[in-house]
Amino acid sequence: MNNKMRFLIVAILFASIACQALTGPFATDDSISTATPEEITPQATPTLEPITEKSLAGLMIYSPALGIAPGPYMGDVPIKGFGVINKNGNLIKITEAGLFKGHSPSGPYIVFQFYEANSPANDRLRSFNVNTGETVEIVNELEGEKTLLGWHSSSPSKFIYENNLEWYLFEAYGYFEGREIILADAETGEATLLLEHTFQSDLSPDRTQLAYTTGQIIETPGEHMQEGAGCFQPHIYRMDDSSSSAFDTSQLSEAPLCLAYPNWSPDGERIAWIGYFVDDTFRAVVFNTSDGTGTIHGEMEVYASSQFRSGWNIGETMWIDNSTFWTKDYELNVETGETIPPRENPIPFERPVNRYFSDFATRPDGLLVATLGESDGKLTLSNAQGNQLAVYSLDQLYQGERNDYGFDQTELMTTYITGWLPFAPEAGIEGVVQAHVPTVDNFACANAPHPRVSVGDTARITFTDGTSTFLRSQPEGGDNVVDKLPEGTEFEIIGGPICYPRPGRNDAYVYWEIRVPSRNNRTGWVAEGDADGYYIEPLP
């Protein structure tokens, strides 16, 4: 074979390989070989998204450049400002100090906990509407950290959250009253108490049932559970009819003394709990939700280094998939009952690595990943394969007023990513409309008398049959009466309204926070009335 022939064969092979290398996601029509159209169908050219600041729409940023406030509790780190990138690629400030709590499944609400030093609204939740730029305050007077549990199945604007103030001490020492479960409306700001004195909880995947626990004191001490420590009891709350009942454990082969830490499987067909048994062991218990049958599994160790002698410090548990339940002691295959040593890091890469912030986020469509540089704070945008596409500084994205606190290059001044929403503010939304607090006009409390007073009014206890009205420390029933106000007692209304459905009944109270000058300016809460009449009235 002469040199010319060899050269021709090599050239043909090289051209063929080159054409093959150019086909695929980055190929164009011109790069696809059409030498034998009868045998090879040309590939369609994919539409590649132009990478600009607009590609970041929906990305949430937590940064001192947006604001900062002292932490609400002793030892807390300061709370930073919080914002989101709109569809025009601009970072807009939602609050000068707040923690992201969650968002509605398809929009348009972002829920965050608002912080402001020495503010009566400190610790309250707010919702931000990405369509209007408006924020609405969720009004309740409960101090503590709020955790969003999920969104109501029947209304896109309603969500369920819990209020938590040091509940964990109950586990070890049997005191504190637990958490409150509250239904809130992101559109109106109305908040309704669903449950109180609860501890752990988990909302079912279909958002129709809430598994939760109440507490009682253990009376059978053991090596892992001291006498007087907290013992949890399981319950189910049904969202459709607002009813609650004890969780049925009758089909278990052995009755647990306590049952805690509910955890629904992703498909909702099973629910796992951690049980404490009469033999002084902690064991996983998994129930089939369709027929109520349950299986008790292997013993779990408690942390030897735990400061709690109760033994409830068992670490995180989770479902990895519909058939695999993970604990720090073992992974359980609920289909076969077999256990294997637990994997070291069961949390998928796509799952948020921190409830507040991280250094990366994946766009909901999975095509882009945003990463914040640890040293320079620049935002790097990459594709799913890890190829860098663009780099942006905070100055490019945020044109609003900046705060300079003089602590550059410190952890305090670090900017983080909070998450990536499947929706974003419209391009015309460049700032936040002033937050508003619900008024009597848009307040609703089912099966309660319509409010006749509002914050700022002066009112009095009504003249009826001579019965005094209770002044309570909290806007709820129970053993919290701090005074009894006789008929005619005048007072100022300084807070509320709060809707309180009465347990075991089909009616509710509307509570108002008041200040009573004749009682040395004592403050507390009074109910406005019931179906039979009003307890208070505006001054004539």
Coordinates of C-alpha atoms in Angstrom, one line a residue:
M1 CA 0.0 0.0 0.0
N2 CA 1.5 3.3 -1.0
N3 CA 1.8 6.4 1.3
K4 CA -1.0 8.2 -0.4
M5 CA -3.4 5.3 0.3
R6 CA -2.3 5.1 3.9
F7 CA -2.8 8.8 4.4
L8 CA -6.3 8.7 2.9
I9 CA -7.4 5.8 5.2
V10 CA -6.0 7.6 8.3
A11 CA -7.7 10.9 7.3
I12 CA -11.1 9.1 6.9
L13 CA -10.7 7.4 10.3
F14 CA -9.7 10.7 11.9
A15 CA -12.7 12.5 10.4
S16 CA -15.1 9.8 11.5
I17 CA -13.8 9.9 15.1
A18 CA -14.0 13.7 15.2
C19 CA -17.6 13.6 14.0
Q20 CA -18.5 11.1 16.7
A21 CA -16.8 13.1 19.4
L22 CA -18.9 16.2 18.4
T23 CA -22.2 14.5 18.7
G24 CA -24.1 14.7 22.0
P25 CA -25.3 17.5 24.2
F26 CA -23.0 20.2 22.9
A27 CA -23.2 19.2 19.2
T28 CA -24.7 21.4 16.6
D29 CA -26.5 20.3 13.4
D30 CA -23.4 21.1 11.4
S31 CA -21.3 18.8 13.5
I32 CA -23.4 15.7 13.0
S33 CA -22.3 13.5 10.1
T34 CA -24.8 13.2 7.3
A35 CA -22.8 10.9 5.1
T36 CA -25.2 8.0 5.3
P37 CA -28.6 9.5 6.2
E38 CA -30.4 6.3 5.4
E39 CA -28.7 4.6 8.3
I40 CA -28.0 7.3 10.9
T41 CA -30.8 9.6 12.2
P42 CA -29.4 13.1 13.1
Q43 CA -29.6 14.0 16.8
A44 CA -31.8 17.0 17.8
T45 CA -29.8 19.9 19.0
P46 CA -30.5 20.6 22.7
T47 CA -31.6 24.1 23.8
L48 CA -28.8 25.4 26.1
E49 CA -29.9 28.0 28.7
P50 CA -27.9 31.3 28.4
I51 CA -26.2 31.7 31.8
T52 CA -26.8 35.1 33.3
E53 CA -27.8 36.5 36.8
K54 CA -31.4 35.5 35.9
S55 CA -30.3 31.8 36.1
L56 CA -30.1 32.4 39.9
A57 CA -33.7 33.3 40.3
G58 CA -35.1 31.8 43.5
L59 CA -31.8 31.4 45.2
M60 CA -32.0 32.5 48.9
I61 CA -29.1 34.3 50.6
Y62 CA -28.3 34.7 54.3
S63 CA -25.8 37.5 54.7
P64 CA -24.7 40.3 57.1
A65 CA -24.7 42.6 54.1
L66 CA -28.5 42.5 54.4
G67 CA -28.6 43.2 58.1
I68 CA -27.8 41.7 61.5
A69 CA -29.4 41.5 65.0
P70 CA -28.4 39.9 68.3
G71 CA -29.5 36.3 68.9
P72 CA -32.7 35.9 70.8
Y73 CA -31.3 33.7 73.6
M74 CA -28.1 33.8 75.7
G75 CA -25.2 32.3 73.8
D76 CA -26.9 32.6 70.5
V77 CA -24.9 33.8 67.5
P78 CA -26.3 37.0 65.8
I79 CA -29.1 36.6 63.3
K80 CA -28.3 37.8 59.8
G81 CA -30.3 39.4 57.0
F82 CA -32.2 37.2 54.6
G83 CA -33.1 37.7 50.9
V84 CA -34.0 36.0 47.6
I85 CA -32.9 36.6 44.0
N86 CA -35.8 37.7 41.8
K87 CA -36.5 36.8 38.1
N88 CA -34.4 39.7 37.0
G89 CA -31.3 38.4 38.8
N90 CA -31.4 41.0 41.6
L91 CA -31.0 40.0 45.3
I92 CA -33.8 41.6 47.2
K93 CA -33.9 41.9 51.0
I94 CA -36.8 40.2 52.8
T95 CA -35.7 41.0 56.3
E96 CA -32.7 42.6 58.1
A97 CA -32.6 39.6 60.5
G98 CA -34.4 36.3 60.1
L99 CA -34.1 32.6 59.7
F100 CA -35.7 30.7 56.7
K101 CA -38.3 28.2 57.9
G102 CA -39.9 26.9 54.7
H103 CA -41.9 27.6 51.6
S104 CA -45.2 26.6 50.1
P105 CA -44.9 23.6 47.7
S106 CA -45.6 25.6 44.5
G107 CA -45.5 29.2 45.8
P108 CA -45.9 32.0 46.4
Y109 CA -45.0 32.0 50.2
I110 CA -41.7 32.1 51.9
V111 CA -41.9 31.7 55.7
F112 CA -39.2 33.0 58.0
Q113 CA -38.8 33.8 61.7
F114 CA -38.3 37.5 62.3
Y115 CA -35.9 38.9 64.9
E116 CA -35.5 42.4 66.2
A117 CA -33.8 43.4 69.4
N118 CA -36.3 44.5 72.1
S119 CA -39.3 44.2 69.7
P120 CA -42.7 42.8 70.8
A121 CA -42.7 41.0 67.5
N122 CA -39.4 39.2 68.2
D123 CA -39.7 35.5 67.6
R124 CA -42.7 35.8 65.4
L125 CA -43.1 34.1 62.0
R126 CA -43.6 36.2 58.8
S127 CA -44.6 35.1 55.3
F128 CA -43.3 36.8 52.2
N129 CA -45.4 36.7 49.1
V130 CA -43.2 36.6 46.0
N131 CA -46.0 37.8 43.7
T132 CA -46.7 41.0 45.6
G133 CA -43.6 41.7 47.7
E134 CA -45.8 41.9 50.8
T135 CA -44.9 40.3 54.2
V136 CA -47.6 39.3 56.6
E137 CA -46.9 38.7 60.3
I138 CA -48.2 35.5 61.9
V139 CA -49.4 36.7 65.3
N140 CA -49.0 34.7 68.5
E141 CA -47.3 35.6 71.8
L142 CA -45.5 32.3 72.3
E143 CA -41.8 32.7 73.0
G144 CA -39.5 30.1 71.4
E145 CA -38.1 28.8 68.1
K146 CA -40.6 28.0 65.4
T147 CA -40.3 24.9 63.1
L148 CA -42.5 24.6 60.0
L149 CA -43.9 21.0 59.9
G150 CA -45.6 21.2 56.5
W151 CA -48.5 22.7 54.5
H152 CA -52.1 21.9 55.0
S153 CA -53.5 19.5 52.4
S154 CA -56.7 21.5 51.7
S155 CA -55.3 25.1 51.5
P156 CA -52.2 26.4 49.6
S157 CA -51.8 29.3 52.0
K158 CA -52.1 27.4 55.4
F159 CA -49.2 25.7 57.1
I160 CA -48.6 23.9 60.4
Y161 CA -45.7 24.8 62.7
E162 CA -44.6 24.1 66.2
N163 CA -43.3 26.5 68.9
N164 CA -40.5 25.1 70.9
L165 CA -39.0 26.5 74.2
E166 CA -36.6 24.1 75.9
W167 CA -38.9 21.1 75.6
Y168 CA -35.9 18.7 75.7
L169 CA -35.4 19.0 79.5
F170 CA -38.6 17.0 79.9
E171 CA -36.8 13.9 78.6
A172 CA -34.3 14.0 81.5
Y173 CA -36.1 15.6 84.3
G174 CA -39.8 15.5 83.6
Y175 CA -40.6 19.2 83.5
F176 CA -41.5 22.0 81.1
E177 CA -44.8 21.7 79.2
G178 CA -43.7 20.8 75.7
R179 CA -44.5 22.4 72.4
E180 CA -47.5 24.0 70.8
I181 CA -48.7 23.0 67.3
I182 CA -50.3 25.9 65.4
L183 CA -52.1 26.3 62.1
A184 CA -51.3 29.5 60.4
D185 CA -52.5 31.3 57.3
A186 CA -49.7 32.9 55.2
E187 CA -52.2 35.1 53.5
T188 CA -54.0 36.6 56.4
G189 CA -51.7 36.0 59.4
E190 CA -54.3 34.2 61.4
A191 CA -52.9 31.6 63.8
T192 CA -55.0 28.9 65.5
L193 CA -53.7 26.6 68.3
L194 CA -54.2 23.0 67.4
L195 CA -52.4 21.1 70.1
E196 CA -50.4 22.0 73.2
H197 CA -48.0 20.1 75.6
T198 CA -46.6 18.0 72.7
F199 CA -43.0 16.9 72.2
Q200 CA -42.0 15.2 69.0
S201 CA -44.1 15.3 65.8
D202 CA -44.0 14.4 62.1
L203 CA -46.5 15.3 59.4
S204 CA -47.5 12.5 57.0
P205 CA -46.4 12.8 53.4
D206 CA -50.0 13.3 52.2
R207 CA -50.3 16.1 54.9
T208 CA -53.5 14.6 56.4
Q209 CA -52.2 13.2 59.7
L210 CA -49.8 14.5 62.3
A211 CA -48.1 11.9 64.5
Y212 CA -47.1 13.4 67.9
T213 CA -46.3 12.6 71.5
T214 CA -47.4 13.8 74.9
G215 CA -45.5 13.3 78.1
Q216 CA -46.0 11.5 81.4
I217 CA -43.5 10.8 84.2
I218 CA -41.8 7.4 84.2
E219 CA -42.6 5.3 87.3
T220 CA -40.5 2.2 86.5
P221 CA -36.9 3.3 86.6
G222 CA -34.1 1.3 85.1
E223 CA -30.4 1.7 84.2
H224 CA -31.3 3.7 81.1
M225 CA -34.3 5.6 82.6
Q226 CA -34.2 7.3 86.0
E227 CA -37.4 7.7 88.1
G228 CA -39.1 11.0 87.4
A229 CA -37.8 11.3 83.8
G230 CA -40.1 11.9 80.8
C231 CA -41.9 9.1 79.1
F232 CA -43.6 9.8 75.8
Q233 CA -47.0 8.6 74.7
P234 CA -48.0 8.4 70.9
H235 CA -51.0 10.1 69.3
I236 CA -52.4 10.9 65.9
Y237 CA -54.1 14.2 64.9
R238 CA -56.3 14.2 61.8
M239 CA -56.2 17.4 59.8
D240 CA -59.6 16.8 58.0
D241 CA -61.8 16.8 61.1
S242 CA -59.4 18.4 63.7
S243 CA -59.6 15.3 65.9
S244 CA -57.0 13.5 68.0
S245 CA -56.6 10.1 69.5
A246 CA -54.1 7.8 71.1
F247 CA -52.0 5.8 68.6
D248 CA -53.1 2.2 68.6
T249 CA -50.4 -0.2 69.7
S250 CA -52.7 -3.1 70.6
Q251 CA -51.3 -5.4 67.8
L252 CA -47.8 -5.4 69.1
S253 CA -46.4 -8.5 70.7
E254 CA -45.1 -6.5 73.6
A255 CA -46.5 -3.3 74.9
P256 CA -43.9 -0.4 75.2
L257 CA -43.9 1.8 78.3
C258 CA -43.1 4.8 76.1
L259 CA -43.2 5.5 72.4
A260 CA -41.5 8.5 70.9
Y261 CA -39.9 10.1 67.8
P262 CA -42.5 9.3 65.1
N263 CA -41.1 9.1 61.6
W264 CA -43.3 8.5 58.5
S265 CA -41.8 6.6 55.5
P266 CA -41.6 8.6 52.3
D267 CA -44.7 6.8 50.8
G268 CA -46.7 7.1 54.1
E269 CA -47.3 3.4 54.2
R270 CA -45.3 2.9 57.4
I271 CA -44.5 4.9 60.5
A272 CA -41.5 4.2 62.8
W273 CA -41.3 5.0 66.5
I274 CA -38.7 4.5 69.2
G275 CA -40.0 2.5 72.1
Y276 CA -38.9 2.1 75.7
F277 CA -39.8 -1.3 77.2
V278 CA -40.2 -2.8 80.6
D279 CA -36.9 -4.7 80.2
D280 CA -35.1 -1.3 80.2
T281 CA -34.3 -1.3 76.4
F282 CA -34.9 1.1 73.6
R283 CA -36.0 -0.5 70.4
A284 CA -37.3 0.6 67.0
V285 CA -41.0 -0.2 66.3
V286 CA -42.4 0.0 62.8
F287 CA -46.2 0.0 62.0
N288 CA -48.0 -0.7 58.8
T289 CA -50.5 2.2 58.4
S290 CA -52.9 0.1 56.3
D291 CA -53.7 -2.5 58.9
G292 CA -52.2 -1.2 62.1
T293 CA -49.8 -4.2 62.5
G294 CA -46.5 -3.4 64.1
T295 CA -43.1 -5.1 64.5
I296 CA -40.6 -4.6 67.3
H297 CA -36.9 -4.6 66.2
G298 CA -33.5 -4.7 67.7
E299 CA -32.2 -2.9 70.7
M300 CA -30.7 0.5 70.3
E301 CA -27.8 1.8 72.5
V302 CA -28.0 5.2 74.2
Y303 CA -25.1 7.7 74.1
A304 CA -22.9 6.8 77.1
S305 CA -21.6 10.4 77.2
S306 CA -25.1 11.8 77.4
Q307 CA -25.8 14.3 80.2
F308 CA -29.3 13.0 80.3
R309 CA -29.8 9.9 82.5
S310 CA -33.1 9.3 80.9
G311 CA -31.6 7.5 77.9
W312 CA -33.6 9.4 75.2
N313 CA -30.4 10.8 73.6
I314 CA -30.5 8.2 70.9
G315 CA -29.4 10.3 67.9
E316 CA -31.1 11.0 64.6
T317 CA -33.3 8.4 62.9
M318 CA -34.6 8.6 59.3
W319 CA -36.0 6.7 56.3
I320 CA -33.4 6.3 53.5
D321 CA -36.1 5.0 51.2
N322 CA -39.5 3.3 51.6
S323 CA -38.0 0.0 52.9
T324 CA -34.9 1.2 54.8
F325 CA -35.1 2.8 58.2
W326 CA -31.8 4.2 59.5
T327 CA -30.6 4.5 63.1
K328 CA -27.1 5.1 64.5
D329 CA -27.0 1.5 65.6
Y330 CA -28.3 -0.3 62.5
E331 CA -30.1 0.0 59.1
L332 CA -33.3 -1.9 59.1
N333 CA -34.9 -3.5 56.0
V334 CA -38.6 -3.3 57.0
E335 CA -39.6 -5.8 54.3
T336 CA -37.3 -8.6 55.5
G337 CA -36.6 -7.5 59.1
E338 CA -32.9 -7.9 58.5
T339 CA -30.4 -5.3 59.9
I340 CA -27.0 -4.3 58.7
P341 CA -24.4 -1.9 60.1
P342 CA -25.5 1.7 59.4
R343 CA -23.8 3.7 56.7
E344 CA -21.8 6.6 58.1
N345 CA -23.5 9.4 56.2
P346 CA -27.1 8.5 55.2
I347 CA -28.0 12.1 54.2
P348 CA -28.3 12.4 50.4
F349 CA -26.3 15.1 48.7
E350 CA -29.5 16.7 47.5
R351 CA -30.9 17.0 51.0
P352 CA -30.3 20.4 52.8
V353 CA -27.2 19.9 55.0
N354 CA -28.3 22.5 57.6
R355 CA -31.7 23.7 58.6
Y356 CA -30.6 27.3 58.3
F357 CA -27.8 27.6 55.8
S358 CA -25.2 25.9 53.7
D359 CA -22.4 26.7 51.2
F360 CA -24.2 25.2 48.2
A361 CA -27.7 24.6 46.7
T362 CA -29.0 22.7 43.6
R363 CA -31.6 24.3 41.5
P364 CA -34.9 22.4 41.7
D365 CA -34.7 21.3 38.1
G366 CA -31.3 19.8 38.9
L367 CA -29.5 21.6 36.0
L368 CA -27.4 24.1 38.0
V369 CA -25.5 24.1 41.3
A370 CA -24.6 27.4 43.2
T371 CA -21.6 27.3 45.5
L372 CA -20.3 30.1 47.8
G373 CA -16.6 30.5 48.1
E374 CA -15.4 30.2 51.7
S375 CA -12.7 32.8 51.4
D376 CA -13.9 35.3 48.9
G377 CA -17.7 34.9 49.3
K378 CA -18.2 34.7 45.5
L379 CA -21.0 32.7 44.0
T380 CA -20.0 30.1 41.5
L381 CA -22.6 28.6 39.1
S382 CA -21.9 25.2 37.7
N383 CA -23.8 22.6 35.8
A384 CA -24.8 19.2 37.2
Q385 CA -21.5 17.7 35.9
G386 CA -19.4 20.2 37.9
N387 CA -18.3 22.4 35.0
Q388 CA -18.0 26.0 36.1
L389 CA -20.3 28.3 34.1
A390 CA -20.1 31.8 35.8
V391 CA -18.9 33.6 38.9
Y392 CA -20.8 36.5 40.6
S393 CA -20.0 38.7 43.5
L394 CA -22.6 39.9 46.0
D395 CA -22.0 43.4 44.8
Q396 CA -23.2 42.3 41.3
L397 CA -26.4 40.8 42.7
Y398 CA -27.4 43.2 45.5
Q399 CA -27.8 46.9 44.8
G400 CA -29.6 47.9 48.0
E401 CA -28.3 49.6 51.1
R402 CA -25.3 47.7 52.7
N403 CA -24.4 47.4 56.3
D404 CA -20.7 47.5 57.3
Y405 CA -20.0 46.2 60.8
G406 CA -16.2 46.2 60.6
F407 CA -15.8 42.4 61.1
D408 CA -14.6 41.4 57.7
Q409 CA -13.1 37.9 57.3
T410 CA -14.8 36.5 60.4
E411 CA -17.4 33.8 60.8
L412 CA -19.8 36.5 61.9
M413 CA -19.6 38.2 58.5
T414 CA -19.9 35.0 56.4
T415 CA -22.6 34.8 53.7
Y416 CA -24.4 31.6 53.2
I417 CA -26.9 30.0 50.9
T418 CA -30.3 29.1 52.5
G419 CA -31.8 27.1 49.7
W420 CA -33.2 27.3 46.1
L421 CA -36.9 27.8 45.6
P422 CA -38.9 26.4 42.7
F423 CA -40.3 29.9 42.2
A424 CA -39.0 33.5 42.5
P425 CA -40.2 37.1 42.9
E426 CA -41.2 38.7 39.6
A427 CA -38.8 41.0 38.0
G428 CA -40.8 44.0 39.1
I429 CA -40.5 43.0 42.8
E430 CA -37.3 44.8 43.9
G431 CA -38.0 45.3 47.6
V432 CA -40.3 44.3 50.4
V433 CA -43.6 46.0 51.1
Q434 CA -44.1 46.9 54.8
A435 CA -45.3 44.0 56.9
H436 CA -48.8 44.2 58.2
V437 CA -50.4 42.7 61.3
P438 CA -53.8 41.1 61.1
T439 CA -56.7 43.2 62.3
V440 CA -60.1 42.4 63.5
D441 CA -61.4 43.0 59.9
N442 CA -59.4 40.0 58.5
F443 CA -59.1 37.9 61.7
A444 CA -61.2 34.7 61.8
C445 CA -61.8 32.3 64.6
A446 CA -64.3 29.5 63.8
N447 CA -67.2 29.0 66.3
A448 CA -66.2 32.0 68.4
P449 CA -68.0 35.4 68.9
H450 CA -66.9 38.0 66.4
P451 CA -64.4 40.4 68.1
R452 CA -65.8 43.8 69.1
V453 CA -62.5 45.2 70.4
S454 CA -59.0 45.7 69.0
V455 CA -55.5 46.5 70.1
G456 CA -55.3 50.0 71.5
D457 CA -58.9 50.0 72.8
T458 CA -59.9 50.5 76.4
A459 CA -62.5 48.0 77.5
R460 CA -64.0 46.5 80.7
I461 CA -65.4 43.3 82.1
T462 CA -69.1 43.1 81.2
F463 CA -71.9 43.3 83.8
T464 CA -73.7 40.0 83.8
D465 CA -74.4 37.8 86.8
G466 CA -71.6 39.0 89.1
T467 CA -69.1 36.4 88.0
S468 CA -65.4 37.4 87.8
T469 CA -63.4 36.8 84.6
F470 CA -60.2 34.9 84.6
L471 CA -56.9 36.7 83.8
R472 CA -54.5 34.1 82.4
S473 CA -50.7 34.0 81.9
Q474 CA -51.2 32.5 78.4
P475 CA -53.9 32.7 75.7
E476 CA -55.2 29.2 76.5
G477 CA -57.1 27.2 79.1
G478 CA -55.6 25.2 81.9
D479 CA -53.9 26.0 85.2
N480 CA -52.6 29.4 84.3
V481 CA -55.0 31.8 86.1
V482 CA -53.1 34.8 87.6
D483 CA -56.1 36.9 88.7
K484 CA -59.9 37.2 88.7
L485 CA -61.3 40.4 87.4
P486 CA -64.7 41.6 88.8
E487 CA -67.4 43.1 86.7
G488 CA -66.6 46.7 85.6
T489 CA -62.8 46.3 85.8
E490 CA -61.3 48.6 83.1
F491 CA -58.2 47.7 81.1
E492 CA -56.2 48.5 78.0
I493 CA -55.9 46.0 75.1
I494 CA -52.2 45.6 74.2
G495 CA -52.1 42.4 72.2
G496 CA -54.0 39.7 70.2
P497 CA -56.3 38.5 69.0
I498 CA -55.4 34.8 69.4
C499 CA -57.8 32.0 68.4
Y500 CA -58.0 29.1 70.9
P501 CA -60.1 26.1 70.0
R502 CA -61.4 24.6 73.2
P503 CA -60.2 21.0 73.6
G504 CA -62.9 18.4 73.2
R505 CA -65.5 21.0 72.1
N506 CA -66.6 22.5 68.8
D507 CA -66.3 26.1 69.9
A508 CA -63.4 28.5 70.5
Y509 CA -62.2 31.5 72.5
V510 CA -60.7 34.7 71.2
Y511 CA -58.1 35.9 73.6
W512 CA -56.8 39.4 74.1
E513 CA -53.7 40.5 76.0
I514 CA -54.5 43.3 78.4
R515 CA -53.0 45.7 81.0
V516 CA -55.0 46.4 84.1
P517 CA -54.2 49.8 85.8
S518 CA -56.2 49.0 88.9
R519 CA -54.1 45.8 89.4
N520 CA -50.7 47.7 89.4
N521 CA -50.6 47.4 85.6
R522 CA -50.7 43.6 85.7
T523 CA -50.8 42.1 82.2
G524 CA -52.4 38.8 81.1
W525 CA -54.9 37.3 78.7
V526 CA -58.7 37.3 78.8
A527 CA -61.2 35.5 76.6
E528 CA -63.7 37.8 74.8
G529 CA -66.7 35.5 75.3
D530 CA -68.4 32.3 74.2
A531 CA -71.6 31.3 72.5
D532 CA -73.7 32.5 75.4
G533 CA -72.3 36.0 75.5
Y534 CA -69.4 38.4 75.8
Y535 CA -67.1 38.6 78.9
I536 CA -65.6 41.9 77.9
E537 CA -66.9 45.0 76.1
P538 CA -65.5 48.3 74.7
L539 CA -66.1 51.3 77.0
P540 CA -69.2 53.1 76.0

